[in-house]
Short mmCIF file of C-alpha atoms and ligand atoms in Angstrom, two decimals:
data_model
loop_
_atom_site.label_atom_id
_atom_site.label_comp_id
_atom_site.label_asym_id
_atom_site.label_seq_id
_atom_site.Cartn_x
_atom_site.Cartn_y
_atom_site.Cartn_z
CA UNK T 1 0.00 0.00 0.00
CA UNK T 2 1.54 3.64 -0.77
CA UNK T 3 0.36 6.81 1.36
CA UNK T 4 -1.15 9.64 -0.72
CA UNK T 5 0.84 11.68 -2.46
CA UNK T 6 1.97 14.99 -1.59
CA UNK T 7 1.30 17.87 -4.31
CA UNK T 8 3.76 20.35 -5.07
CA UNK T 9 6.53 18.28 -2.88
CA UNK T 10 9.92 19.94 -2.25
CA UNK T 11 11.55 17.03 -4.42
CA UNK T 12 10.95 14.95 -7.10
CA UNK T 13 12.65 11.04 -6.93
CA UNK T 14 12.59 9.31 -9.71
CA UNK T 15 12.63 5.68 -9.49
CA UNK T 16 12.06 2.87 -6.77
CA UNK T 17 14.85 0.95 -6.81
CA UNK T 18 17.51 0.98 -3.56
CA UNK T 19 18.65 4.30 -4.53
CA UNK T 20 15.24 5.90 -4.93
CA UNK T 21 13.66 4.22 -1.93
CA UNK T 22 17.12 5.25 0.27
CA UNK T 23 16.49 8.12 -1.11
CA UNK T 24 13.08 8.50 0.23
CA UNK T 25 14.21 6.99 3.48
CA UNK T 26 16.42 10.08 3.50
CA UNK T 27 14.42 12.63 3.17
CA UNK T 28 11.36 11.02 5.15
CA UNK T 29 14.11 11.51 8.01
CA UNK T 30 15.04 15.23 7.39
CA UNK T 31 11.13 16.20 7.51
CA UNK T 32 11.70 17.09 3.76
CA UNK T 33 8.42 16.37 1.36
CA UNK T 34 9.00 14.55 -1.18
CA UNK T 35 7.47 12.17 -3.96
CA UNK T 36 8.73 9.01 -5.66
CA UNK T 37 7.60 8.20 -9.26
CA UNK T 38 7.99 4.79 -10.36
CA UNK T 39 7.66 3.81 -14.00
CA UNK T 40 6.92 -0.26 -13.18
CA UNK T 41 4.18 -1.62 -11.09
CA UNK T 42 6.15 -2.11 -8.37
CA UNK T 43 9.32 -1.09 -6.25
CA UNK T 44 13.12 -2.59 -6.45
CA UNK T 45 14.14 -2.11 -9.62
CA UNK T 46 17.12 -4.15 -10.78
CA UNK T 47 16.66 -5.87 -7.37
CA UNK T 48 14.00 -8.00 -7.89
CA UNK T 49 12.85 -11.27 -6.38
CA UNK T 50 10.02 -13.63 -8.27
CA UNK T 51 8.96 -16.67 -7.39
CA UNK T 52 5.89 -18.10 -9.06
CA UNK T 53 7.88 -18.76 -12.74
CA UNK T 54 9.80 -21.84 -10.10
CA UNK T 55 7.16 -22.17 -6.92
CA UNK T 56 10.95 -21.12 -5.04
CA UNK T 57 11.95 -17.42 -4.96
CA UNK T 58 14.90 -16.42 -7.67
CA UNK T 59 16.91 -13.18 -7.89
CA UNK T 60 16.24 -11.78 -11.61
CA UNK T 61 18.45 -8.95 -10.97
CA UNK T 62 21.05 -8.29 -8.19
CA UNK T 63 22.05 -11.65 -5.59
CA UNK T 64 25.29 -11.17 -3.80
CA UNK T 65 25.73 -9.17 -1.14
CA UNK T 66 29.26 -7.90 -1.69
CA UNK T 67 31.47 -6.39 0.86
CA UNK T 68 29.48 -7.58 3.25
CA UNK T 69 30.89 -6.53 6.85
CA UNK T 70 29.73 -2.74 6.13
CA UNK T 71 26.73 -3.25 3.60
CA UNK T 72 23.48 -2.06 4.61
CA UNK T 73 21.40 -5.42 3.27
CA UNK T 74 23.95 -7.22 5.85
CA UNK T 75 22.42 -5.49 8.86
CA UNK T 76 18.88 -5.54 6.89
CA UNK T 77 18.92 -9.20 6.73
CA UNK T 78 20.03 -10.27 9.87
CA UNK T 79 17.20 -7.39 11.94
CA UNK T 80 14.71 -8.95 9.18
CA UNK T 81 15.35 -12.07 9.64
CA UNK T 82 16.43 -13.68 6.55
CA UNK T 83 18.92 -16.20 5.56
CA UNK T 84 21.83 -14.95 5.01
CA UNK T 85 24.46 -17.69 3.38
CA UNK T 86 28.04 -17.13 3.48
CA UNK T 87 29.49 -16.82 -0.37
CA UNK T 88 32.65 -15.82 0.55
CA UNK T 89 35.04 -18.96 -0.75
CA UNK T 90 32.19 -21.35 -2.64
CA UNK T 91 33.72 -24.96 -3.84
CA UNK T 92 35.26 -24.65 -7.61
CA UNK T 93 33.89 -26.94 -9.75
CA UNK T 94 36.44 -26.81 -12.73
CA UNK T 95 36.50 -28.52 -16.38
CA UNK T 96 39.22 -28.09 -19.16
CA UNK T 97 38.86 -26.63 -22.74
CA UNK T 98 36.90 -29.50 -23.65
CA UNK T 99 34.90 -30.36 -20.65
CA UNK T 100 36.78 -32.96 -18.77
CA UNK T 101 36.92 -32.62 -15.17
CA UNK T 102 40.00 -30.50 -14.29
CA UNK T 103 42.46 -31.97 -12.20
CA UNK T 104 42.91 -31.01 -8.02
CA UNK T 105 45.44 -28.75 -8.72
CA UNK T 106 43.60 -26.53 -11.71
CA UNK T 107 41.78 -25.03 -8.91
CA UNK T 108 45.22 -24.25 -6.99
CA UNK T 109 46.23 -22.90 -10.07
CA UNK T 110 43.24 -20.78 -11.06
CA UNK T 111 43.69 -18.72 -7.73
CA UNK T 112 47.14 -18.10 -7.93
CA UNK T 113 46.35 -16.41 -11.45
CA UNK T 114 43.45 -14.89 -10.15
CA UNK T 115 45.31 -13.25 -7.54
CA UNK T 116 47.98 -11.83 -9.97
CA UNK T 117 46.06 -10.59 -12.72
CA UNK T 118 43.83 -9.02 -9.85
CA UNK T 119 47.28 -7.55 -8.60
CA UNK T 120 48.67 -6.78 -11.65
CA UNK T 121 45.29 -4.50 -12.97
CA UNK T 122 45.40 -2.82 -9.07
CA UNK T 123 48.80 -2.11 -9.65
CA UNK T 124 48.42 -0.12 -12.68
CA UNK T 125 45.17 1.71 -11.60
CA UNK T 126 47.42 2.53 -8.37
CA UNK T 127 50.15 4.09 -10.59
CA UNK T 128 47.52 6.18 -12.44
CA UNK T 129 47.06 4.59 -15.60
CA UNK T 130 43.59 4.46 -17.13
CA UNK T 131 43.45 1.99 -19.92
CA UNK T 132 42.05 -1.26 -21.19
CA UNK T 133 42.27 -4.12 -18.45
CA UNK T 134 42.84 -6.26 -21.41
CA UNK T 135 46.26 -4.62 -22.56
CA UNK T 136 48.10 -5.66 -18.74
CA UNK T 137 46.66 -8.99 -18.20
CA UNK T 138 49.60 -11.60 -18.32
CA UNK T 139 49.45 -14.80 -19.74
CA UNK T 140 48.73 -17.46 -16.75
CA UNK T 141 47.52 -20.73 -16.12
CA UNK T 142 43.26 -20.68 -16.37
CA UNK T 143 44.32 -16.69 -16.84
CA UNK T 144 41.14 -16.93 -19.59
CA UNK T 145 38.83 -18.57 -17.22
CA UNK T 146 38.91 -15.64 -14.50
CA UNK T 147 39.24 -12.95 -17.10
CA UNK T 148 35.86 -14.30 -18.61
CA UNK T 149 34.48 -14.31 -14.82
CA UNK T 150 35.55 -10.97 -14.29
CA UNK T 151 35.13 -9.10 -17.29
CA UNK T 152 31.63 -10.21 -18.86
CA UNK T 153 30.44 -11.71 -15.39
CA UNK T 154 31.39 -8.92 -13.05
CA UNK T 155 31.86 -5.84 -14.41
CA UNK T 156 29.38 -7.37 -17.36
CA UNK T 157 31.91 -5.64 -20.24
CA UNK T 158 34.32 -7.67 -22.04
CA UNK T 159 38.13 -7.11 -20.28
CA UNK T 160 39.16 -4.35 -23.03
CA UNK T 161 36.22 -2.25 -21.81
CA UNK T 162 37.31 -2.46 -17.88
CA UNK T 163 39.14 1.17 -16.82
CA UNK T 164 42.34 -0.09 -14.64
CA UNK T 165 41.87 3.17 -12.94
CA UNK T 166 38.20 2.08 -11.98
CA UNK T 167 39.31 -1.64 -11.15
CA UNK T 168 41.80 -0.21 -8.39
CA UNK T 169 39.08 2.12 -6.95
CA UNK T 170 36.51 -0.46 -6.85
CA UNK T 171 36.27 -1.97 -3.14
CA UNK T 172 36.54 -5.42 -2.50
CA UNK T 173 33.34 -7.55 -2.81
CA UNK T 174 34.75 -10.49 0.05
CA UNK T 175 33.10 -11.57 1.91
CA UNK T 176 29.43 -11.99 0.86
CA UNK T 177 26.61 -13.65 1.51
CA UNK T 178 23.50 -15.03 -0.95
CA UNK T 179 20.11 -14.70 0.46
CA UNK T 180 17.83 -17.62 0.77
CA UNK T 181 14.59 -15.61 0.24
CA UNK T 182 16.08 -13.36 -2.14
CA UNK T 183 18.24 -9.95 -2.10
CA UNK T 184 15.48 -8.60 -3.78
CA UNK T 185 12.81 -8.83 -1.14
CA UNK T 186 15.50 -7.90 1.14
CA UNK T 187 15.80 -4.67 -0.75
CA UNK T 188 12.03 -4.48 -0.79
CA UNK T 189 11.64 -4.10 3.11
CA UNK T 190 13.28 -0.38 2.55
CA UNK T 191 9.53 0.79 1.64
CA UNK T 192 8.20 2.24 4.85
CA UNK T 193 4.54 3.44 3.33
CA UNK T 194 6.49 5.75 1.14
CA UNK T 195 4.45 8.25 -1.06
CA UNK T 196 5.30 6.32 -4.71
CA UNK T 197 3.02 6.90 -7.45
CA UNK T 198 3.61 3.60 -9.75
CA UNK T 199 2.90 3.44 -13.28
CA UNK T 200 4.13 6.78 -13.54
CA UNK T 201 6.55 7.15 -16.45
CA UNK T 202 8.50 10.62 -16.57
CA UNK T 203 8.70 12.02 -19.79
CA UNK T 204 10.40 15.05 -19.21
CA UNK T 205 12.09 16.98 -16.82
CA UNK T 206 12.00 20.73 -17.05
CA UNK T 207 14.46 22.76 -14.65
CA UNK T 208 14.73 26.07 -16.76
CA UNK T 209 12.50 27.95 -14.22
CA UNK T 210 12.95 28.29 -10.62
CA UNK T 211 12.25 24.24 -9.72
CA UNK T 212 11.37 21.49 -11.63
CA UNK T 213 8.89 20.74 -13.49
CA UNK T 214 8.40 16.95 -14.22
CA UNK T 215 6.39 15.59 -17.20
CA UNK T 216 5.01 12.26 -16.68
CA UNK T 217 2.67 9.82 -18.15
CA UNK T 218 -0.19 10.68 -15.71
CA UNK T 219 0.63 14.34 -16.06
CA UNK T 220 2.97 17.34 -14.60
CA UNK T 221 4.48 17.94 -10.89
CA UNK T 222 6.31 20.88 -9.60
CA UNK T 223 8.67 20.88 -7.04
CA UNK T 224 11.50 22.46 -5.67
CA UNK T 225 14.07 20.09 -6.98
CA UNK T 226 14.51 16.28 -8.38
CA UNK T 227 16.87 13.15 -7.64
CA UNK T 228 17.14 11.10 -10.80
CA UNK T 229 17.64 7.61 -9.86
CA UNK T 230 17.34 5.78 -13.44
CA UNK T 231 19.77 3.93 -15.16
CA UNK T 232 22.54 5.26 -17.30
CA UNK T 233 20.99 2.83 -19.69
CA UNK T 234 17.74 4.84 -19.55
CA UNK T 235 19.62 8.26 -19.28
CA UNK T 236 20.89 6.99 -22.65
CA UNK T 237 18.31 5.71 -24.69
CA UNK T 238 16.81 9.82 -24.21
CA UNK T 239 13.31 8.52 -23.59
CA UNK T 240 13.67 11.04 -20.68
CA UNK T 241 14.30 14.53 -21.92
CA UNK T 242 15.51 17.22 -19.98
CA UNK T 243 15.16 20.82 -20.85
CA UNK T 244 17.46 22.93 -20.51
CA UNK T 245 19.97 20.57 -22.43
CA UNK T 246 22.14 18.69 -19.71
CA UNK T 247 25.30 20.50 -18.97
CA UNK T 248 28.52 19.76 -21.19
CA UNK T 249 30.17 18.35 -18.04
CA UNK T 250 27.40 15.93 -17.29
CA UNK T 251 27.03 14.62 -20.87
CA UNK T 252 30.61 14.47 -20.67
CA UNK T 253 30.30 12.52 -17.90
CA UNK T 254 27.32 10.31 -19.12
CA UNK T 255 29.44 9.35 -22.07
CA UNK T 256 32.06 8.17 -20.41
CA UNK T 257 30.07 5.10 -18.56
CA UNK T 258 29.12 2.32 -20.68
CA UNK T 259 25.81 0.34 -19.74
CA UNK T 260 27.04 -3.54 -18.99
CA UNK T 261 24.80 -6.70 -19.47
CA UNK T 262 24.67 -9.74 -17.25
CA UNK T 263 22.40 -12.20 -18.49
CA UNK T 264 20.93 -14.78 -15.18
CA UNK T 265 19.48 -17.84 -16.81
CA UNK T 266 17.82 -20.08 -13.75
CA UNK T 267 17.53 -23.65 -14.58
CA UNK T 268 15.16 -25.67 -12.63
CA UNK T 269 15.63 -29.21 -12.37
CA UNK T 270 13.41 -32.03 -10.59
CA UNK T 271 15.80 -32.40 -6.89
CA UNK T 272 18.46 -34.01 -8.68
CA UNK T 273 21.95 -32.77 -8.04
CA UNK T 274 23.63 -33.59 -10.92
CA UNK T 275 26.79 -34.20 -9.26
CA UNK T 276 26.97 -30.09 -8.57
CA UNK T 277 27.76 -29.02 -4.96
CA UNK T 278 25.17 -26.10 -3.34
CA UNK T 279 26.51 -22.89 -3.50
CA UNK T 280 29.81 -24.36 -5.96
CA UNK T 281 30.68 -22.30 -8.91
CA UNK T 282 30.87 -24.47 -11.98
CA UNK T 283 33.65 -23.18 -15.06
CA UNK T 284 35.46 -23.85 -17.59
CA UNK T 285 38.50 -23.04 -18.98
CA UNK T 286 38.71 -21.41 -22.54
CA UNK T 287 40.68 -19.89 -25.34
CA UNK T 288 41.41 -16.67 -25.92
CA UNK T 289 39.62 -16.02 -28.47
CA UNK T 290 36.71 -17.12 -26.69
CA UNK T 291 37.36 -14.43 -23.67
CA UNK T 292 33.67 -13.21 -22.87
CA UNK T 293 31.49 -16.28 -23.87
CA UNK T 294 32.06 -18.20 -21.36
CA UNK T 295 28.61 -19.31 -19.92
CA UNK T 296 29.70 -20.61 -15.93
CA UNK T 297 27.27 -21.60 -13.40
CA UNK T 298 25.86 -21.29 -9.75
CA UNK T 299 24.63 -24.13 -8.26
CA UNK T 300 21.69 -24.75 -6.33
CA UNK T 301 21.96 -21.74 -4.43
CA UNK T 302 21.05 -21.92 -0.91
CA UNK T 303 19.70 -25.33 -1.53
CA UNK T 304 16.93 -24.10 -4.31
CA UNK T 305 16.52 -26.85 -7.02
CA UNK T 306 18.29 -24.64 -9.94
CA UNK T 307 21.17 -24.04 -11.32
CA UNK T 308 21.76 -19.92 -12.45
CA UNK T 309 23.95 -19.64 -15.60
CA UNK T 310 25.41 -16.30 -15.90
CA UNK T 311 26.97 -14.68 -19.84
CA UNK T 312 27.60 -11.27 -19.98
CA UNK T 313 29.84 -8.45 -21.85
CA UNK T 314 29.38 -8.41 -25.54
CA UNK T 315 28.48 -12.01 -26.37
CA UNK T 316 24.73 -11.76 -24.28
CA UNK T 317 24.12 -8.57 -25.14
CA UNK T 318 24.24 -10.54 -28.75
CA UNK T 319 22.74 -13.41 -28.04
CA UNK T 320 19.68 -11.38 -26.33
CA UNK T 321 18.89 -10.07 -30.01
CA UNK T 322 17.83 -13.74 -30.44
CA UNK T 323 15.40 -13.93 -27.91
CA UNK T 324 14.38 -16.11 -23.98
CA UNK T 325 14.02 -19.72 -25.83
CA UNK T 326 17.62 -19.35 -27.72
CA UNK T 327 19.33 -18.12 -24.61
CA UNK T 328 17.96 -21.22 -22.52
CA UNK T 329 19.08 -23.76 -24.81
CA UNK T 330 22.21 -22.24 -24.92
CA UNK T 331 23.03 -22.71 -21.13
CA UNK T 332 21.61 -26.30 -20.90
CA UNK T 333 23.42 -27.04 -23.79
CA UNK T 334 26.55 -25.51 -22.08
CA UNK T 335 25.71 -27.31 -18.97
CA UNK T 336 24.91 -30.83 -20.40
CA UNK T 337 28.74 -30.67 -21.74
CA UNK T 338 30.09 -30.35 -18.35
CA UNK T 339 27.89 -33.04 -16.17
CA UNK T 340 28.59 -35.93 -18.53
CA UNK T 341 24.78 -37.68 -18.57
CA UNK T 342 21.62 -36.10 -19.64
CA UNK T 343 20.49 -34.07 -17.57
CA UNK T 344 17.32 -32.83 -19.93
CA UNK T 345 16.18 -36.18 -18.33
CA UNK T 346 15.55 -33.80 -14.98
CA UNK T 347 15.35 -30.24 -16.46
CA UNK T 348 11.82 -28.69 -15.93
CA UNK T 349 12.43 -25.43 -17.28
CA UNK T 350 14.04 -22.41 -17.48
CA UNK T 351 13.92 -18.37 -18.17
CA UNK T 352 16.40 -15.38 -18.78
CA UNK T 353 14.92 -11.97 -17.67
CA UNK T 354 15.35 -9.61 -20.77
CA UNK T 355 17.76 -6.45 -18.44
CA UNK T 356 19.33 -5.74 -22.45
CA UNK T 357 15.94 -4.94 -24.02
CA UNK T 358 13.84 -4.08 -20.63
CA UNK T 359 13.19 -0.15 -21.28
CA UNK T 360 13.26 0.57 -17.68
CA UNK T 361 17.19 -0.83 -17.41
CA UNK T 362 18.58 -0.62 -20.82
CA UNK T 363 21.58 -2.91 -19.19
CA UNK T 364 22.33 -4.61 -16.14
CA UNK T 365 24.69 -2.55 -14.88
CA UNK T 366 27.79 0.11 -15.31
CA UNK T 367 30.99 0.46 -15.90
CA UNK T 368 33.89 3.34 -16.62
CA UNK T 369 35.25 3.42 -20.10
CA UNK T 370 38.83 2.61 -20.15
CA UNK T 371 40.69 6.60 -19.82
CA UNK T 372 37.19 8.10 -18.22
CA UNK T 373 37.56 8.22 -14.50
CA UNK T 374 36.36 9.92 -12.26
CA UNK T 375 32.97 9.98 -14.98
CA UNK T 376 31.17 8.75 -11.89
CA UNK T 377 31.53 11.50 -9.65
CA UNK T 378 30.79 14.29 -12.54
CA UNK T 379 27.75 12.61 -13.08
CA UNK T 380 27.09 12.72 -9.29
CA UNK T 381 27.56 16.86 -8.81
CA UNK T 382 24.25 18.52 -8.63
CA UNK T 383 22.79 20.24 -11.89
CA UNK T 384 21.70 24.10 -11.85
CA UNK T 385 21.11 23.76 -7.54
CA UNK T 386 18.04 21.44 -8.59
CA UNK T 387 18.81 18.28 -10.52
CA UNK T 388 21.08 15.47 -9.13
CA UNK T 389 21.75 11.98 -10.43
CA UNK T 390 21.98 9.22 -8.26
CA UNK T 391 21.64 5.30 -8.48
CA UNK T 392 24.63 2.52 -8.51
CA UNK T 393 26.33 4.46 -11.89
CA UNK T 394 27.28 7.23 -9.54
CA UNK T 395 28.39 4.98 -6.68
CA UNK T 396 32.11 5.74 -6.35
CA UNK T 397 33.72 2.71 -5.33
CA UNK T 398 30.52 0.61 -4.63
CA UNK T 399 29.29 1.52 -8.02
CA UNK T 400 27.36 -1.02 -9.94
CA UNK T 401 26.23 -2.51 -6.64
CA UNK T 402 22.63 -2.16 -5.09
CA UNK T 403 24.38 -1.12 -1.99
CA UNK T 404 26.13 1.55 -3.72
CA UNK T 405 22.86 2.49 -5.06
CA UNK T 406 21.42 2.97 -1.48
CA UNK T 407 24.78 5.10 -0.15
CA UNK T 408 24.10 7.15 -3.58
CA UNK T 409 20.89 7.53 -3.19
CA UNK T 410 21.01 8.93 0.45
CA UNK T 411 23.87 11.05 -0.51
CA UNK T 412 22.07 12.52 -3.24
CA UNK T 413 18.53 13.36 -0.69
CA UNK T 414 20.89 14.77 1.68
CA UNK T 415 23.08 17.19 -0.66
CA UNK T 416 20.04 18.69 -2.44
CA UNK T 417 17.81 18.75 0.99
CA UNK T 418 20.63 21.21 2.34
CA UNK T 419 20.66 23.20 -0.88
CA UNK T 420 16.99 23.79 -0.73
CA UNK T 421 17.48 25.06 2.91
CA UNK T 422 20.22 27.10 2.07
CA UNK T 423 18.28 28.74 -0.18
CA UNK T 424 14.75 28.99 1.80
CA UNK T 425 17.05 30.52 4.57
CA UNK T 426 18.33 33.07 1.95
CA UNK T 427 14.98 34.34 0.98
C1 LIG A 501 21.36 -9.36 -13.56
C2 LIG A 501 21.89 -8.44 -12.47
C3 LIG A 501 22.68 -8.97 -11.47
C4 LIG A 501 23.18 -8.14 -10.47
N1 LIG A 501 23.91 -8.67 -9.44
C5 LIG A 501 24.26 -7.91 -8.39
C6 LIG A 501 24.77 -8.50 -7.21
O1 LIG A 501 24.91 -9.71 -7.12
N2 LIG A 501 25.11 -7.68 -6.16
C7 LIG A 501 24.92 -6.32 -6.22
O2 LIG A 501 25.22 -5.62 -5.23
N3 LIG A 501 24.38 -5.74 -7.32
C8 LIG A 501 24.04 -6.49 -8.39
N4 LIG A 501 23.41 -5.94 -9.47
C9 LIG A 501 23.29 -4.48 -9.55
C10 LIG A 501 22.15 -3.94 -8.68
O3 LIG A 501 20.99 -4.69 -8.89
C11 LIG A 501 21.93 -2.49 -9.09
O4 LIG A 501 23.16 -1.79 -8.96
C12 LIG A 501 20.91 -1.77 -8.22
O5 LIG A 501 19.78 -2.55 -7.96
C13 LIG A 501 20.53 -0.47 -8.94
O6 LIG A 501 19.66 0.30 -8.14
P1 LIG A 501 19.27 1.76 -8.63
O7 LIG A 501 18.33 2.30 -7.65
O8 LIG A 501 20.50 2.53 -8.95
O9 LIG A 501 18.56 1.55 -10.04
P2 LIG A 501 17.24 0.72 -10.40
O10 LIG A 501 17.08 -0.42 -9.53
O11 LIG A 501 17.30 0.49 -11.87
O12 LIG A 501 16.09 1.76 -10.07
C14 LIG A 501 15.66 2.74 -10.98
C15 LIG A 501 14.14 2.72 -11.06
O13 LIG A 501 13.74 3.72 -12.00
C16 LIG A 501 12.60 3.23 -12.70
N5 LIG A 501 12.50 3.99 -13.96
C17 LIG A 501 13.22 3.83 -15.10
N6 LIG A 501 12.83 4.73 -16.02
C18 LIG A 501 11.87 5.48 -15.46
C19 LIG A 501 11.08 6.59 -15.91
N7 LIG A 501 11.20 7.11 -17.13
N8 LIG A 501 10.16 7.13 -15.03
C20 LIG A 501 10.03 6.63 -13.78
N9 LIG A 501 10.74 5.57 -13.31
C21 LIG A 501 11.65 5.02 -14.14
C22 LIG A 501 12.90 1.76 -12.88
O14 LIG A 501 11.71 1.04 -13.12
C23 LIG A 501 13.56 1.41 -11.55
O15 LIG A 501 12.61 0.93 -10.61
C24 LIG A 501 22.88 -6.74 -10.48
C25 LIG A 501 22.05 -6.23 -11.48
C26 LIG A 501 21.55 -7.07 -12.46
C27 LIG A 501 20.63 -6.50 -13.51
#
């Protein structure tokens, strides 16, 4: 149930995901008034938790809770009572080039590379140096396997689209935790009866007179000022138009993040376990040319009965031009390769949610273009006294994370809250 909305509110928020409703959480503190508009039907966002597709509750968007010893959804879980499962060091489960188990050691052997390229990318962010991830990594034992993980699966861009400057400023996501009823209904306990009109598209967002004046699909509101809270993907794509024309130094800004894809592909099977561990991570190593199609696996997370296959960068954003049915056959296929007996003997079925062609993501999530940081904070500074972006693109070193979407988001209702005082005080 949402309260009734305020008219003429001192600020606009656009958007219901963690930033917008931390946001709103904000400025329901400071005794500011304040409305949320919320394009969907409900609130969340990219965090997201469904379960009637599987009769078990999945995680369409955001799952890990990263960094977890000072992330809000920590504490969140644990006062609201949900099950929070250590992630921090899951079982490898690794297969060679052409799907034979990997021997003991290739996991031994994995780390140590993962823990030098990691190193060697820190290093030269450290030193300054702002380009391609790709043009530093070394050549090292399964070195293809964790630049697949990290580049299309993490960041979700391919490893010559990673800034090094951005890798080294990016905090570290150990430990974490999964959640057994989903992050997304975590995320979802933020709404305390805020005022959010849903089903309320902006159009348009006019700040060439003293406020704001926002143009939605169920008509105009005024207000004093407006936190933006929508995707870079969104920002993008121009469905929402701003007049005046943004600032050089915010388009400049804007066009120096990229919009990433990760693609989630749950797999439900019938209890079987198909010889996967719960909670392992199942990969493969591959060639370099291949870099960035990799499709790898979680299984069974937190004891549900699916598997979640995970491609990203440049190869899903591809193969989500060819559509749910073609993406799912593509994982099982991927999968059947690496268990060694048929498991389409136990599959029920499967889904990918659509983040690349959704119009109210336009992406998963984003990243710095190699040579453009310190985009993120640009984008961040508040426009004209009364327009400021927030949401996990202008998250600093949490960016891309639905935590770093809450700290932006309450950042953002606390900067423009004082500049509206500021300037009540001065008339
Ligand atoms: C597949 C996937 C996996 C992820 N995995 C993780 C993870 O494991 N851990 C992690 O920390 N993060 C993860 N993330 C990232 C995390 O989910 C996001 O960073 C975070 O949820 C973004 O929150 P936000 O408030 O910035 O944006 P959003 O959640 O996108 O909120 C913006 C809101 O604006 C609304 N909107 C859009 N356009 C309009 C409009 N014109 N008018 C009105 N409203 C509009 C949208 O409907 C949306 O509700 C993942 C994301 C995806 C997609």
């Amino acid at each position: 149930m949402s309260a009734p909305l305020p008219t003429n509110p001192d600020i606009i928020i656009i958007g219901a995901g963690s930033s917008g409703l931390s946001a709103a959480k904000k400025l329901q503190e400071l005794g500011t008034s304040y409305v949320v508009l919320e394009a969907s039907d409900r609130i969340g966002g990219r965090a997201y938790t469904e379960s009637n597709i599987f009769g078990q509750p999945v995680d369409h968007g955001c799952s890990w809770i990263s960094g977890s010893n000072d992330n809000i959804f920590s504490n969140l879980g644990k006062i609201n009572n949900f099950t929070l499962v250590d992630h921090s060091n899951p079982k490898i489960e690794m297969f060679e080039r052409d799907g034979t188990k990997s021997p003991k050691e290739a996991v031994k052997e994995y780390n140590k590379s993962e823990f030098k390229i990691k190193e060697i990318l820190r290093d030269t962010g450290r030193r300054g140096i702002d380009i391609p991830a790709s043009r530093v990594i070394p050549k090292v034992p399964y070195g293809e396997c964790f630049q697949n993980w990290e580049g299309a699966l993490n960041y979700a861009v391919d490893v010559d689209q990673i800034s090094t400057a951005e890798y080294w400023n990016t905090k570290d996501t150990q430990p974490s935790f999964i959640v057994k009823e989903g992050l997304g209904n975590l995320v979802a306990t933020l709404n305390n009866n805020f005022p959010i009109a849903f089903n309320t598209s902006v159009l348009k967002i006019d700040y060439s007179g003293s406020g704001v004046k926002v143009i939605t699909s169920n008509g105009t509101i005024l207000a004093k000022a407006c936190i933006c809270t929508v995707s870079i993907g969104v920002l993008k794509s121009e469905k929402i138009k701003f007049t005046p024309k943004l600032p050089n130094k915010t388009q400049k800004a804007l066009d120096g993040i990229q919009m990433g894809l990760l693609v989630k592909i749950p797999l439900l099977f019938d209890g079987s376990r198909l010889g996967f561990t719960e909670n392992s991570f199942v990969q493969y190593d591959i060639a370099p040319e291949n870099i960035g199609s990799g499709c790898y696996f979680l299984a069974w997370p937190t004891g549900h009965d699916y598997i979640v296959a995970f491609i990203g960068g440049r190869f899903a954003w591809n193969l989500s031009k060819q559509g749910e049915d073609e993406i799912v056959e593509y994982a099982l296929s991927k999968l059947e390769t690496l268990a060694g007996y048929d498991i389409r003997k136990h599959f029920l079925k499967g889904f990918a949610f659509d983040w690349a062609n959704n119009p109210l993501s336009k992406g998963s999530y984003s990243a710095v273009k190699p040579g453009c940081y310190g985009a993120r904070e640009m984008l961040s500074e508040p426009v004209a006294d009364k327009l400021i972006f927030a949401g996990e693109a202008t998250a600093g070193d949490l960016a891309g994370l639905v935590n770093g979407a809450y700290e932006s988001g309450k950042m953002a209702a606390t900067r423009i809250s004082n500049i509206i005082k500021l300037k009540n005080k001065s008339l």
